[in-house]
Every structure is written in structure tokens, then in C-alpha cells.
Amino acid sequence: MSSNPEPVVLGKIGASYGVKGWLRITAYTDAVEGIFEYSPWLIQQQGEWREVKIDRWRFHGNTVIALLEGVETREQAQMLTNCDIGILPQQMKSLPEDEFYWRDLIGCEVINTQGYNMGIVDQIVETGSNDVLLIKANAKDAFGKEERMVPFVTDQFIKQVNLTAKQIIVDWDPDF
């Protein structure tokens, strides 16, 4: 698997459920059942990614449980507890031109409309009302900032996203 790009983590395998190999699934997708739109899965076990196929899945209360091909006992299921669930980047769905996957924004250089380099997107935080870019400021930031938080509100603060150039243009005061 070393020649392939790093998988995109979509969830995690939880505890076993029952005695026939079922597993609880924690999905990081918008809708919990969205994780099952991708197949095959890659699971990371002892630092190595391997392919697995979903035999079937179902809702169980507010969560979902799944049965993976070849997992038939509680003991086999318990060996997979806490494994990350991923897919290859090329399995991800294409988005409309004005939408972005968070993973594509991480590492982008952020420059304000006056040309000031504010730093690099380190992570993105979901706040409920809007997402927020957490920007790691440059080592010698003129304003003494270590990090900045800029709301990801297009047209108002986010003026342009150029994923090819890995650059985001923002209307934001670097001293804020």
C-alpha cells in the first residue's frame, strides 16, 4: 500500500456487537449512513492499511452496526475495535466548484486582500453557524500572532480559494 496516497479517514470501528461478528461504526461523514456509500473500505490495523468489504449494515438505535466479509465471530470483531476506516482519495465524490473538502484546505497559504501572508491553514473547526479556518501564523509574523481564526464565510471573508496554487484570499485584518 506504500505506493498509494494516504487514505482519507471517514470513521472508526467501535466495539463488537453480539456474537456473530457485528461491529459498531463511528462515522465522520455528514450523515452517519454516508460512510456506507464508499466501498471497499480500508482499515488500519497495527499501522498497516488493508482492504475490507462490507457484507451488510443496519441502524441500531442512533448508531449503525456493520458486518464485514470474513468476520464471523465476536473474537474476530474484537480484533478490529478502534481501527480507523478510510478510503482512497480518488473514491471521494466530486464537489461543485464552490465547495471544498476540509482536507483540501489544510496546508493552503492564506493571504489577505492587501497581500499580507497570514500563514497556513492548520485545521478547520466546525462551530455550528459556520466553519472556521485555524491558521498557523508565520514564524516572524509582523503582528506577533501565533495563530488566527478566520470564519469560512464565502463572499464576506473568503474571497477566493485556489486549490491548484494552494492559496486562499481573505478579507481579514492581520492584526485581528
Short mmCIF file of C-alpha atoms in Angstrom, two decimals, residues 35-111:
data_model
loop_
_atom_site.label_atom_id
_atom_site.label_comp_id
_atom_site.label_asym_id
_atom_site.label_seq_id
_atom_site.Cartn_x
_atom_site.Cartn_y
_atom_site.Cartn_z
CA ILE A 35 -19.92 6.04 5.23
CA PHE A 36 -21.60 3.06 3.54
CA GLU A 37 -21.69 4.86 0.19
CA TYR A 38 -17.98 4.03 -0.14
CA SER A 39 -16.67 0.59 -0.91
CA PRO A 40 -14.30 -1.01 -0.38
CA TRP A 41 -13.09 0.35 2.94
CA LEU A 42 -9.52 0.38 4.06
CA ILE A 43 -8.94 -0.30 7.73
CA GLN A 44 -5.78 0.49 9.60
CA GLN A 45 -4.65 -2.31 11.84
CA GLN A 46 -1.25 -2.26 13.55
CA GLY A 47 -0.13 0.62 11.34
CA GLU A 48 -0.98 -1.12 8.06
CA TRP A 49 -3.96 -0.40 5.79
CA ARG A 50 -5.86 -3.33 4.32
CA GLU A 51 -8.98 -3.60 2.20
CA VAL A 52 -12.24 -4.90 3.64
CA LYS A 53 -15.71 -5.25 2.18
CA ILE A 54 -18.99 -4.61 3.92
CA ASP A 55 -21.29 -7.62 3.96
CA ARG A 56 -24.24 -5.64 5.35
CA TRP A 57 -25.11 -2.86 7.74
CA ARG A 58 -28.11 -1.54 9.64
CA PHE A 59 -29.22 1.11 12.08
CA HIS A 60 -29.18 0.18 15.73
CA GLY A 61 -30.79 2.98 17.73
CA ASN A 62 -28.89 6.19 16.99
CA THR A 63 -25.85 4.36 15.67
CA VAL A 64 -25.04 1.89 12.93
CA ILE A 65 -23.57 -1.57 13.05
CA ALA A 66 -21.90 -3.45 10.23
CA LEU A 67 -20.81 -6.93 9.36
CA LEU A 68 -17.59 -7.15 7.35
CA GLU A 69 -16.86 -10.02 4.97
CA GLY A 70 -14.83 -12.71 6.71
CA VAL A 71 -15.67 -11.51 10.22
CA GLU A 72 -17.97 -14.14 11.69
CA THR A 73 -17.27 -14.24 15.42
CA ARG A 74 -17.17 -11.84 18.34
CA GLU A 75 -13.47 -12.59 18.78
CA GLN A 76 -12.66 -11.67 15.16
CA ALA A 77 -14.69 -8.47 15.56
CA GLN A 78 -12.90 -7.53 18.79
CA MET A 79 -9.56 -7.63 16.90
CA LEU A 80 -10.83 -4.70 14.77
CA THR A 81 -12.00 -2.45 17.62
CA ASN A 82 -10.57 1.11 17.34
CA CYS A 83 -9.30 0.62 13.78
CA ASP A 84 -9.61 3.68 11.52
CA ILE A 85 -11.84 3.34 8.45
CA GLY A 86 -10.53 5.02 5.31
CA ILE A 87 -10.90 5.21 1.57
CA LEU A 88 -8.52 6.21 -1.20
CA PRO A 89 -8.74 9.91 -2.17
CA GLN A 90 -9.94 9.03 -5.68
CA GLN A 91 -13.02 7.34 -4.15
CA MET A 92 -14.27 10.70 -2.82
CA LYS A 93 -17.17 12.27 -4.66
CA SER A 94 -16.61 15.31 -6.87
CA LEU A 95 -17.94 18.53 -5.40
CA PRO A 96 -19.47 21.58 -7.07
CA GLU A 97 -16.97 24.30 -7.94
CA ASP A 98 -17.76 26.42 -4.87
CA GLU A 99 -17.49 23.56 -2.32
CA PHE A 100 -14.35 22.05 -0.80
CA TYR A 101 -13.31 19.11 1.30
CA TRP A 102 -11.67 20.24 4.51
CA ARG A 103 -8.65 18.07 3.75
CA ASP A 104 -8.03 20.11 0.58
CA LEU A 105 -7.91 23.39 2.53
CA ILE A 106 -5.40 22.15 5.11
CA GLY A 107 -1.93 23.43 4.19
CA CYS A 108 -3.21 26.28 2.00
CA GLU A 109 -1.43 29.61 2.30
CA VAL A 110 -3.76 32.39 3.48
CA ILE A 111 -3.19 35.89 2.07
#
